[in-house]
Coordinates of C-alpha atoms and ligand atoms in Angstrom, one line a residue:
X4 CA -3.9 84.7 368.9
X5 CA -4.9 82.1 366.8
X6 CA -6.9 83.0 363.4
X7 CA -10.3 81.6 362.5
X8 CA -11.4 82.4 358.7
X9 CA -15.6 82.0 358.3
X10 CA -16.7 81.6 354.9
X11 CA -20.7 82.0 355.3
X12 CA -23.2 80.9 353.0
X13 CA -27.2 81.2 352.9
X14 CA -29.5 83.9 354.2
X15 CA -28.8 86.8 356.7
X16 CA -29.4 85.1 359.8
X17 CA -26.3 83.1 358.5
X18 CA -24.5 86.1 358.5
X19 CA -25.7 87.6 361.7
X20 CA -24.8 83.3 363.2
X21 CA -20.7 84.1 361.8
X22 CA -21.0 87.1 364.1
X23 CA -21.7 85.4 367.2
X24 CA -19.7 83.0 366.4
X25 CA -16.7 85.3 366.0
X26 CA -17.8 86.5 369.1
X27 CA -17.4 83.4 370.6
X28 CA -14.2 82.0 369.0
X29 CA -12.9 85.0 370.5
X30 CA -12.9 84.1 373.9
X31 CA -11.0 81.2 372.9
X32 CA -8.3 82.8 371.8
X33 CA -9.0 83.0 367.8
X34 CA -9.3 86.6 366.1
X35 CA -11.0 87.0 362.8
X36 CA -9.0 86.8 359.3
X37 CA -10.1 87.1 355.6
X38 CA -6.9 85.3 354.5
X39 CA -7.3 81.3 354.0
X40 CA -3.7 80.9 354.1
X41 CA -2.6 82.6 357.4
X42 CA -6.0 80.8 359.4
X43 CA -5.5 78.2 361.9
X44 CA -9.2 77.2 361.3
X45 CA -10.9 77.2 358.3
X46 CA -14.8 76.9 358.6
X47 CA -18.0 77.2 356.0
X48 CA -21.1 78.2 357.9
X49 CA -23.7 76.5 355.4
X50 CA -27.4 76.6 354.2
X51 CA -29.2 73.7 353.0
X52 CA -32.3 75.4 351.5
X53 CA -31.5 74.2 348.3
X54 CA -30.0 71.4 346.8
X55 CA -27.4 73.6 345.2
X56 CA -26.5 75.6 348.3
X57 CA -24.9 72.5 349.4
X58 CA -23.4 71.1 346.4
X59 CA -20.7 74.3 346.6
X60 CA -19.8 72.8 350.0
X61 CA -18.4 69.9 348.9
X62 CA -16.1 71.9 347.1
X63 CA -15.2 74.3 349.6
X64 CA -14.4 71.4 352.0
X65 CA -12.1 70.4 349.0
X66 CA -10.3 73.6 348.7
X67 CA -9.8 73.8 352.8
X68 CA -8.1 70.5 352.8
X69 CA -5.7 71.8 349.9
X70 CA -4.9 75.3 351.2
X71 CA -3.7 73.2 355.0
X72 CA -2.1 71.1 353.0
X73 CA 1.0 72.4 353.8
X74 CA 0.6 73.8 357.5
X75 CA 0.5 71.9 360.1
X76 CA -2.4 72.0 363.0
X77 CA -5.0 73.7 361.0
X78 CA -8.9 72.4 361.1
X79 CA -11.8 72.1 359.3
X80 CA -15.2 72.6 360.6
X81 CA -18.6 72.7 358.7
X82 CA -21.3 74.8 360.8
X83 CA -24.9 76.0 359.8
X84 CA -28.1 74.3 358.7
X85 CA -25.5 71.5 356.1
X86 CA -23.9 70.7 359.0
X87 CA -27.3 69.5 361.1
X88 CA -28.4 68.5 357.7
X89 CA -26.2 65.6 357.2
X90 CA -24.1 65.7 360.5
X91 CA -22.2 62.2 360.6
X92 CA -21.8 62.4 356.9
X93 CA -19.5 65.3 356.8
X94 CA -17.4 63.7 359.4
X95 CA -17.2 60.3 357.6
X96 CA -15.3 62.0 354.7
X97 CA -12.6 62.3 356.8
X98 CA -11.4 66.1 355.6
X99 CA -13.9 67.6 358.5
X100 CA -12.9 67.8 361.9
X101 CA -14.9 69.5 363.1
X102 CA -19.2 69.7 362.8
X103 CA -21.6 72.0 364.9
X104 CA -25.2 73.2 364.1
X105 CA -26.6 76.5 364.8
X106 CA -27.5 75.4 368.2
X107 CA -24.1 74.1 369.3
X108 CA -22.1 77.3 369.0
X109 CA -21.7 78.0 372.3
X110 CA -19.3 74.8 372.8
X111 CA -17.5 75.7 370.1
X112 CA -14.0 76.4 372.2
X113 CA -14.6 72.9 374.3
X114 CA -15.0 71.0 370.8
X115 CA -11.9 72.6 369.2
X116 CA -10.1 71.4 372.2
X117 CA -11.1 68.3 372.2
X118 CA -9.9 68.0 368.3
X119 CA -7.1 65.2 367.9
X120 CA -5.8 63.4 365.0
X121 CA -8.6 60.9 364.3
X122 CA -10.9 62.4 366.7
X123 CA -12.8 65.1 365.0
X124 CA -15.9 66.1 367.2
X125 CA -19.7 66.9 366.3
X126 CA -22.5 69.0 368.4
X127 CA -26.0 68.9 366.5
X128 CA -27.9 69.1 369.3
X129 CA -31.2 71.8 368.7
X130 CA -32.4 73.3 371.3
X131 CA -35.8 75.0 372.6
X132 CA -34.1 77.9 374.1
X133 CA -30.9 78.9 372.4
X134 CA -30.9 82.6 371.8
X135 CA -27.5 83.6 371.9
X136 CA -28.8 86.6 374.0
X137 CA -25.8 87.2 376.1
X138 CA -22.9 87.2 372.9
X139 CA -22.2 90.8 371.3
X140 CA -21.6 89.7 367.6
X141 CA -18.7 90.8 365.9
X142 CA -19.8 92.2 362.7
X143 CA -18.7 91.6 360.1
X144 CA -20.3 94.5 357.6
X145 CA -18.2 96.2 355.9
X146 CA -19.3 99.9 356.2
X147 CA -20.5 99.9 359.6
X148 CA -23.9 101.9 359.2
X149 CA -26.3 98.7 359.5
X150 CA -26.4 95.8 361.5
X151 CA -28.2 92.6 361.9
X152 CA -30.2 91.7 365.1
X153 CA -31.3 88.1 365.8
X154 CA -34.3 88.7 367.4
X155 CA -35.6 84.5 367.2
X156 CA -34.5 80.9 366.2
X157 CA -36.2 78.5 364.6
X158 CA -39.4 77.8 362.8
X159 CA -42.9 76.2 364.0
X160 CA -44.6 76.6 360.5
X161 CA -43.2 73.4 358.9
X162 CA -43.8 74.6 355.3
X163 CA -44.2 70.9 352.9
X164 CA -41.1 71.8 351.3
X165 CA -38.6 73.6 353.5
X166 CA -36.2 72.0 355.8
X167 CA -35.5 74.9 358.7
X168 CA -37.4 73.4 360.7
X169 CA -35.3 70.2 361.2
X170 CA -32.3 72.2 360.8
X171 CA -32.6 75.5 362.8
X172 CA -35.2 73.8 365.3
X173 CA -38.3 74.9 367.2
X174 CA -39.3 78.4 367.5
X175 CA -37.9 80.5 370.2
X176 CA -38.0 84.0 370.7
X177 CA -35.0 86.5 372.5
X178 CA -35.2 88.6 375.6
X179 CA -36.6 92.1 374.2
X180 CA -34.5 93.4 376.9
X181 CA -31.5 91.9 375.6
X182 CA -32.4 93.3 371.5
X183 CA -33.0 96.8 372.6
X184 CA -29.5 97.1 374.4
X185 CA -27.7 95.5 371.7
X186 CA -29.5 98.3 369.4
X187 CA -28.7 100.5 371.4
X188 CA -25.0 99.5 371.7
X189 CA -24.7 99.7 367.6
X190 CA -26.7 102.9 367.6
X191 CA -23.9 104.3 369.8
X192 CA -20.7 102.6 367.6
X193 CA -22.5 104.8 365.1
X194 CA -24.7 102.3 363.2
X195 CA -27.7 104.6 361.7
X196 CA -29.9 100.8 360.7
X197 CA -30.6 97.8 362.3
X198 CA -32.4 94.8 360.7
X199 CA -34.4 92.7 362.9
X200 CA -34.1 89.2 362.1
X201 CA -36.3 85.8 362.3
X202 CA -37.1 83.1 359.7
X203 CA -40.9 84.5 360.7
X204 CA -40.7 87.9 362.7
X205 CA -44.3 88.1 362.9
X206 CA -44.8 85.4 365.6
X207 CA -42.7 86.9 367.8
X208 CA -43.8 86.4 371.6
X209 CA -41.7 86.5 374.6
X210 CA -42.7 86.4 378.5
X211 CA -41.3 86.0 381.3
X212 CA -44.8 85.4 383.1
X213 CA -44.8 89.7 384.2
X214 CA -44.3 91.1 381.1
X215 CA -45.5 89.8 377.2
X216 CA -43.8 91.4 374.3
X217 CA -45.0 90.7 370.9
X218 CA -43.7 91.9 367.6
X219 CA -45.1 95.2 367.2
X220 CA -44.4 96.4 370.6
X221 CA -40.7 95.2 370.2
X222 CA -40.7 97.3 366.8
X223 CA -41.8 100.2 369.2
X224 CA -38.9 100.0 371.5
X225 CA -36.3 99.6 368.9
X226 CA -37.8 102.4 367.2
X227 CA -38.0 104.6 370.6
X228 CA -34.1 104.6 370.7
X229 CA -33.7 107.4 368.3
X230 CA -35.1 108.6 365.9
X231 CA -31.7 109.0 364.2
X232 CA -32.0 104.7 364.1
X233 CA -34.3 103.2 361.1
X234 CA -35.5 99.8 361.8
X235 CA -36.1 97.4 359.1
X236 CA -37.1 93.6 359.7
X237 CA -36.8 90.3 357.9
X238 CA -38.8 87.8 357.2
X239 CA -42.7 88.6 357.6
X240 CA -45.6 85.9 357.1
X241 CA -48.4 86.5 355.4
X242 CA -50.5 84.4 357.5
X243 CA -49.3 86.3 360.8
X244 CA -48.3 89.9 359.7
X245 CA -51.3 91.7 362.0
X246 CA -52.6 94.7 361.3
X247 CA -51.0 96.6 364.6
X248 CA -47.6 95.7 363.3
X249 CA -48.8 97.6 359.7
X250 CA -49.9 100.4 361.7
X251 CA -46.7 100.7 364.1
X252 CA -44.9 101.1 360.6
X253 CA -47.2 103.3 359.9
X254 CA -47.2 105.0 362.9
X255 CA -42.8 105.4 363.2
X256 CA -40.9 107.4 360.4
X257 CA -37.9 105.5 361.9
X258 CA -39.6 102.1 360.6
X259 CA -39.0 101.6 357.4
X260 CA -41.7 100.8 355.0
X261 CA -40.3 97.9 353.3
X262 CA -41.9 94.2 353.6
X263 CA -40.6 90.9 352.5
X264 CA -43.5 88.7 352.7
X265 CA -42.9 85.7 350.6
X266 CA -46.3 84.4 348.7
X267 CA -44.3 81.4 347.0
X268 CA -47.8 80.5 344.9
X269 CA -50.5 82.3 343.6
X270 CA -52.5 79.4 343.7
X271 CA -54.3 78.5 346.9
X272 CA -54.4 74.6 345.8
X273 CA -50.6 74.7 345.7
X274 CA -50.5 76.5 349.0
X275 CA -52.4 74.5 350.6
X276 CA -50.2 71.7 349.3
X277 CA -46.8 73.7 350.7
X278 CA -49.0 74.2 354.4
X279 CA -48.7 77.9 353.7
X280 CA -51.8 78.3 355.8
X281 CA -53.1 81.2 353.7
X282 CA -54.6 81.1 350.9
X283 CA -54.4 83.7 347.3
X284 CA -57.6 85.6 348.8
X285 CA -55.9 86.6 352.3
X286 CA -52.5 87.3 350.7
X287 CA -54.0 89.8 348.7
X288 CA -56.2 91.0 351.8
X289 CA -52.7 91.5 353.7
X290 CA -51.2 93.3 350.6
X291 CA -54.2 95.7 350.2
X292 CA -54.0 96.4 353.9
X293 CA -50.8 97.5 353.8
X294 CA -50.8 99.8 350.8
X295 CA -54.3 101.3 352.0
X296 CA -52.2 102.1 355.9
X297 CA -48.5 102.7 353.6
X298 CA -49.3 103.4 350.1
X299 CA -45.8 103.8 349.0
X300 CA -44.5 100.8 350.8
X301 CA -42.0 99.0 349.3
X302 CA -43.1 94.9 348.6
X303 CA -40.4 92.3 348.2
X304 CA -41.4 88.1 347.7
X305 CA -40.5 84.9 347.6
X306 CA -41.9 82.3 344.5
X307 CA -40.8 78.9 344.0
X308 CA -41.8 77.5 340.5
X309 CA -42.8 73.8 339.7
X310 CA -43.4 72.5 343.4
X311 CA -45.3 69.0 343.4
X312 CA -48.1 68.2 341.2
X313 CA -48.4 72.3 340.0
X314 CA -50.6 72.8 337.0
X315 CA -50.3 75.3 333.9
X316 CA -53.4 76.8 335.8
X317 CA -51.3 76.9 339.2
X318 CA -48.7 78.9 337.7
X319 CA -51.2 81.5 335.6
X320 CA -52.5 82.0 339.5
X321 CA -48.7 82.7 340.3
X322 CA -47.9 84.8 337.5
X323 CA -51.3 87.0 337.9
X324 CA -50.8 87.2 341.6
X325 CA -47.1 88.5 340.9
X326 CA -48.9 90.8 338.1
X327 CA -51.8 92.3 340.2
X328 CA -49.1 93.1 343.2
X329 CA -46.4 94.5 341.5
X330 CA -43.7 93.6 343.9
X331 CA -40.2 95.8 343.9
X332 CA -38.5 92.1 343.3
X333 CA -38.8 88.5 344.3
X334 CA -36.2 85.8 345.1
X335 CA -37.4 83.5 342.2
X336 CA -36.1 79.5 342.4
X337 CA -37.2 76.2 341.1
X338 CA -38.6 73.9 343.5
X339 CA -35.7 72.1 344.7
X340 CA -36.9 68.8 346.8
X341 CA -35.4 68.4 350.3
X342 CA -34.3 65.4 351.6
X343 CA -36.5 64.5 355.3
X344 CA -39.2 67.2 354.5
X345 CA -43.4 67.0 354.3
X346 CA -43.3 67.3 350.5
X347 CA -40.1 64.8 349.7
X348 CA -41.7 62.1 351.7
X349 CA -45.5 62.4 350.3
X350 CA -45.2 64.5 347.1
X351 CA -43.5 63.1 343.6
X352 CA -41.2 66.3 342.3
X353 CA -43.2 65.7 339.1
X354 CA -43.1 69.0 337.6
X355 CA -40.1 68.1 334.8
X356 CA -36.6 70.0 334.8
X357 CA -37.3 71.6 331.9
X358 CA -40.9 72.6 332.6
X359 CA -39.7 74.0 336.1
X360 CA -37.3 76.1 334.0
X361 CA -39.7 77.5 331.4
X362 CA -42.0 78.0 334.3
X363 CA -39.2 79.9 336.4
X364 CA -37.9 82.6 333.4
X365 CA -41.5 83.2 332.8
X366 CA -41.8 84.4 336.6
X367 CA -38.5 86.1 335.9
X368 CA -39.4 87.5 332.9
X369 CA -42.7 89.1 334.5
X370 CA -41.1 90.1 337.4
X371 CA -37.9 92.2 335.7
X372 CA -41.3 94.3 333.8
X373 CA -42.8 94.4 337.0
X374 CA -39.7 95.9 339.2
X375 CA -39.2 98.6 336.2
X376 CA -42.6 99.8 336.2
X377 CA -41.9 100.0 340.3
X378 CA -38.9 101.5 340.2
X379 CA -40.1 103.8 337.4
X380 CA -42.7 105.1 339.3
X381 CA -40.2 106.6 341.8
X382 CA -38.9 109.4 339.1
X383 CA -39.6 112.7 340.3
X384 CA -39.8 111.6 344.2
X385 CA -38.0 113.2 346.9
X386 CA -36.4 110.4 348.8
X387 CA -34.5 110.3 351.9
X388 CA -31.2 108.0 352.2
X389 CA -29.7 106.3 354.3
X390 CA -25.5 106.9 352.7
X391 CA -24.0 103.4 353.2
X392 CA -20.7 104.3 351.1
X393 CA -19.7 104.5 347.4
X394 CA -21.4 102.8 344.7
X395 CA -19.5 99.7 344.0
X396 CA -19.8 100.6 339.8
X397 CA -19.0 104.3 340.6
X398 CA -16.8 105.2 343.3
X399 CA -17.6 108.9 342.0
X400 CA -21.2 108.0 343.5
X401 CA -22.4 107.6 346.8
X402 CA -25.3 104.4 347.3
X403 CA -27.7 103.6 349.7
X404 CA -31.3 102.7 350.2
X405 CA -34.9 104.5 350.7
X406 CA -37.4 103.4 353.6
X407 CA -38.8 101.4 350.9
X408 CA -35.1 99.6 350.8
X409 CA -35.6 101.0 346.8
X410 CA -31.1 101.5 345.9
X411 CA -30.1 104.9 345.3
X412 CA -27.0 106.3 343.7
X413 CA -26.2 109.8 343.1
X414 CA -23.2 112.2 342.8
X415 CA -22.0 113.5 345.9
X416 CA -17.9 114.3 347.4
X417 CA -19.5 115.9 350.9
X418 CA -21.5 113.1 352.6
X419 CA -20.0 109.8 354.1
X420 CA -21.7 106.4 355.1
X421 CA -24.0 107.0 358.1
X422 CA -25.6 110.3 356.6
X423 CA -29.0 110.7 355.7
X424 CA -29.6 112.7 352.6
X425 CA -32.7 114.0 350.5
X426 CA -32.3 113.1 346.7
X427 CA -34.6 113.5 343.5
X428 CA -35.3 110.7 341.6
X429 CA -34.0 111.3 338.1
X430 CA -34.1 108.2 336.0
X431 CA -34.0 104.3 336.7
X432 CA -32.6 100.6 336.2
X433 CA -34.8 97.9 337.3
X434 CA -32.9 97.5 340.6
X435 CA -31.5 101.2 341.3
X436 CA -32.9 104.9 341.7
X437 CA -30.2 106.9 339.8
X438 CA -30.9 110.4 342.0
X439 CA -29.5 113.9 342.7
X440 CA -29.2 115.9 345.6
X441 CA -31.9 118.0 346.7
X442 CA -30.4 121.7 346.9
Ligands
LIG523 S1 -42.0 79.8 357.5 FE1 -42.0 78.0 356.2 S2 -40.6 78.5 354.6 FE2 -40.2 80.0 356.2 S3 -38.6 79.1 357.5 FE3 -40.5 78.5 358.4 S4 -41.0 76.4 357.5 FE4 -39.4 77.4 356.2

C-alpha cells in the first residue's frame, strides 16, 4: 500500500472533506499516515476564507518539496477551497503536481495516475450535484465518540465578502436516506455524537419528487436513532433558522441545545452592505425565540470587524448587539478582502489596519467579559457530559462538553470516552466548566 499524508486546514467541513478523501484514496491503493517522511503523497487540503489561511500554504508547499527531496516518486497535491481559488497558479510554481477542488475528489485515483514528470494534472470543476453520498469517510478523530456528517455542499447566499460560493459551488443538499445510515453506522462503531454539517444547515431541502425532507425533519430522524446518539449541527443562518427547527431542539433531549449562528454586524446598514439579508431587529427576534423555546441554550457567533465603509456608529451597533446577547464565544476576525467577491470588486477595504485592529480587541475584549459572565452562570448546575477523553492540561481529568457544547473537566479514574456523566458545576475559566461528579 502506498501512503497518503493529509495536512487539512479551514473549517470542519474541511475536516469531514480529508475523510472522504481518505476514503477514496483508499481504493486506490493509498492507506493513511501521520508521518511526512514515510508518505508517497503529500497533500494540504486548504481554505481560502482569509487572506492568511492561504499565506501558510505557500509555505507548507515549501516544506513538501523539501521533505521529497530525497525520495524518489513522491507528489504534491493542493486540495480544498485554495486549490479552486487560484487553480492554474499553484500548478505554475512548478512544486504542485497535483490540484483538485472539493468537487473533483472523486477522480482523485485517475489524476494520480495520470501524474508524470512535467505533467502534473488539475480537476476544478464544481458541480450542482456532488454529495459524496455513497463514500464512508475515514475519520480521522482521534477519540472516536463524535463524528462529522456532511449533510450539503455549497452556498446560494453569496454574502459581499465571502468567497465559498465561487469555491465550494452551488448549494446542494444529500440524500437523507444516505445521512441517517451513515449515523447509524457510527452510532454502532460506538460514536455517542454526530455533527451535522453545511456552510448553512438551515436551507436544507432534498426531494426526490415523492418525498421532501427539510432540515428539521432530517434533525428528527437523526435524532430517532437512539437516544443514546446527541445530535449537534453546524452552521445555522439567522435569516433561515425557522421556528420548527427551534422547536424540534426543543422537542429532542438528544439535540443538543447549542447554536452557532453567525451575526457578523450589529449594524443593519453594514449588513445590508455584506447581503446578510437580515437585519439587527430580526437577529435579535431569532435570538429571543430561541431562549424563550430553550432558555439555557448555548449561543456561539461569528463577527468580522472593519468591513467596507464601517462607521464608529457601526461598530457601537456590533459591540451592543454582542453586549445585549451574551454569546458563550464568537470567532472574531478583521475583515480580510477576498480576491473575485461582491465586496472586493465594488467596496474600497477603507476601514485602516490599525483601526480594524483597535476595532477587533475591543470585540475581543467585550466578548472574553461576556463568555465569563456565561460560563459563570453555569456554577452550581447539574450538567450532563458527553466523556470525550482526558483533559489535554490534566490527564488526571476527564473533558467533554454539555448540550450547550459549554467544556467540562472534572476528576474522574472510572469513566472512559463515550460515557455520559452528570457533573456539578464548581467554578469556571472563560472557556471551561471545572465540575465534579454528581454522587
Ligand atoms: S452564508 Fe454567506 S458567509 Fe456563509 S458560506 Fe454562505 S456566502 Fe459564505
Amino acid at each position: 500500500m502506498k501512503k497518503a499524508y493529509i495536512e487539512t486546514y479551514g473549517c470542519q467541513m474541511n475536516v469531514n472533506d480529508t475523510e472522504v478523501i481518505f476514503s477514496i484514496l483508499g481504493r486506490a491503493g493509498y492507506e493513511r499516515t501521520e508521518k511526512m517522511e514515510e508518505a508517497d503523497l503529500l497533500m494540504a487540503n486548504t481554505c481560502s476564507i482569509r487572506d492568511n489561511a492561504e499565506q501558510r500554504i505557500w509555505g507548507r508547499i515549501e516544506a513538501f518539496n523539501q521533505a521529497r527531496a530525497t525520495r524518489e516518486g513522491v507528489l504534491v497535491g493542493i486540495v480544498g477551497c485554495m486549490a479552486e481559488r487560484l487553480k492554474n497558479q499553484l500548478l505554475d510554481t512548478g512544486k504542485v503536481d497535483l490540484v483538485a477542488g472539493p468537487d473533483a475528489y472523486r477522480r482523485l485515483p485517475e489524476l494520480l495516475r495520470a501524474i508524470h514528470p512535467g505533467a502534473p494534472q488539475m480537476d476544478v470543476l464544481l458541480s450542482r450535484d456532488e454529495t459524496y453520498a455513497d463514500i464512508t469517510p475515514v475519520r480521522t478523530d482521534r477519540n472516536g465518540v463524535s463524528a462529522f456528517i456532511s449533510i450539503m455542499r455549497g452556498c446560494n447566499n453569496v454574502c459581499s465578502y465571502c468567497v465559498v460560493p465561487y469555491t465550494r459551488g452551488v448549494e446542494r443538499s444529500r440524500d437523507p436516506h444516505s445521512i441517517v445510515r451513515e449515523a447509524c453506522d457510527v452510532f454502532s462503531r460506538g460514536y455517542r455524537e454526530v455533527t451535522l454539517l453545511g456552510q448553512n444547515v438551515d436551507s436544507y431541502h432534498w426531494t426526490d419528487g415523492t418525498e421532501t425532507v427539510g432540515f428539521a425533519e432530517l434533525l428528527r430522524r437523526v435524532a430517532a436513532i437512539s437516544p443514546l446518539l446527541r445530535v449537534r449541527f453546524a452552521t445555522s443562518h439567522p435569516k433561515d433558522i425557522s421556528d420548527e427547527v427551534i422547536e424540534t431542539m426543543a422537542e429532542h433531549e438528544n439535540i443538543c441545545k447549542h447554536i452557532h449562528l453567525p451575526v457578523q454586524s450589529g449594524s443593519t446598514r453594514l449588513l445590508e452592505k455584506m447581503r446578510r439579508k437580515y437585519t439587527r431587529e430580526w437577529y435579535l427576534e431569532r435570538v429571543a425565540k430561541i431562549r424563550s423555546l430553550i432558555p439555557d441554550c448555548g449561543l456561539t457567533t461569528d463577527v468580522i470587524a472593519g468591513f467596507c465603509s464601517e462607521t464608529p456608529q457601526d461598530h457601537r451597533d456590533t459591540l451592543s448587539l454582542m453586549d445585549q446577547v451574551g454569546f458563550d464565544w464568537a470567532f472574531m476576525f478583521a475583515y480580510s478582502e477576498r480576491p473575485g467577491t461582491l465586496a472586493a470588486k465594488q467596496y474600497p477595504d477603507d476601514v485602516p489596519p490599525e483601526e480594524k485592529n483597535r476595532r477587533l480587541n475591543e470585540i475581543i475584549q467585550l466578548q472574553g467579559r461576556k463568555s465569563l459572565e456565561r460560563y459563570r452562570a453555569q456554577i452550581g448546575r447539574r450538567l450532563q457530559v458527553l466523556v470525550e477523553g482526558p483533559s489535554k492540561r490534566n490527564p488526571a481529568q476527564l473533558c467533554g462538553r454539555a448540550s450547550n457544547s459549554m467544556m467540562c473537566v472534572f476528576p474522574d479514574t472510572v469513566h472512559r470516552a463515550g460515557d455520559y456523566v452528570d457533573v456539578v458545576v464548581k467554578d469556571c475559566t472563560s472557556a471551561t466548566l471545572i465540575c465534579e461528579l454528581t454522587a
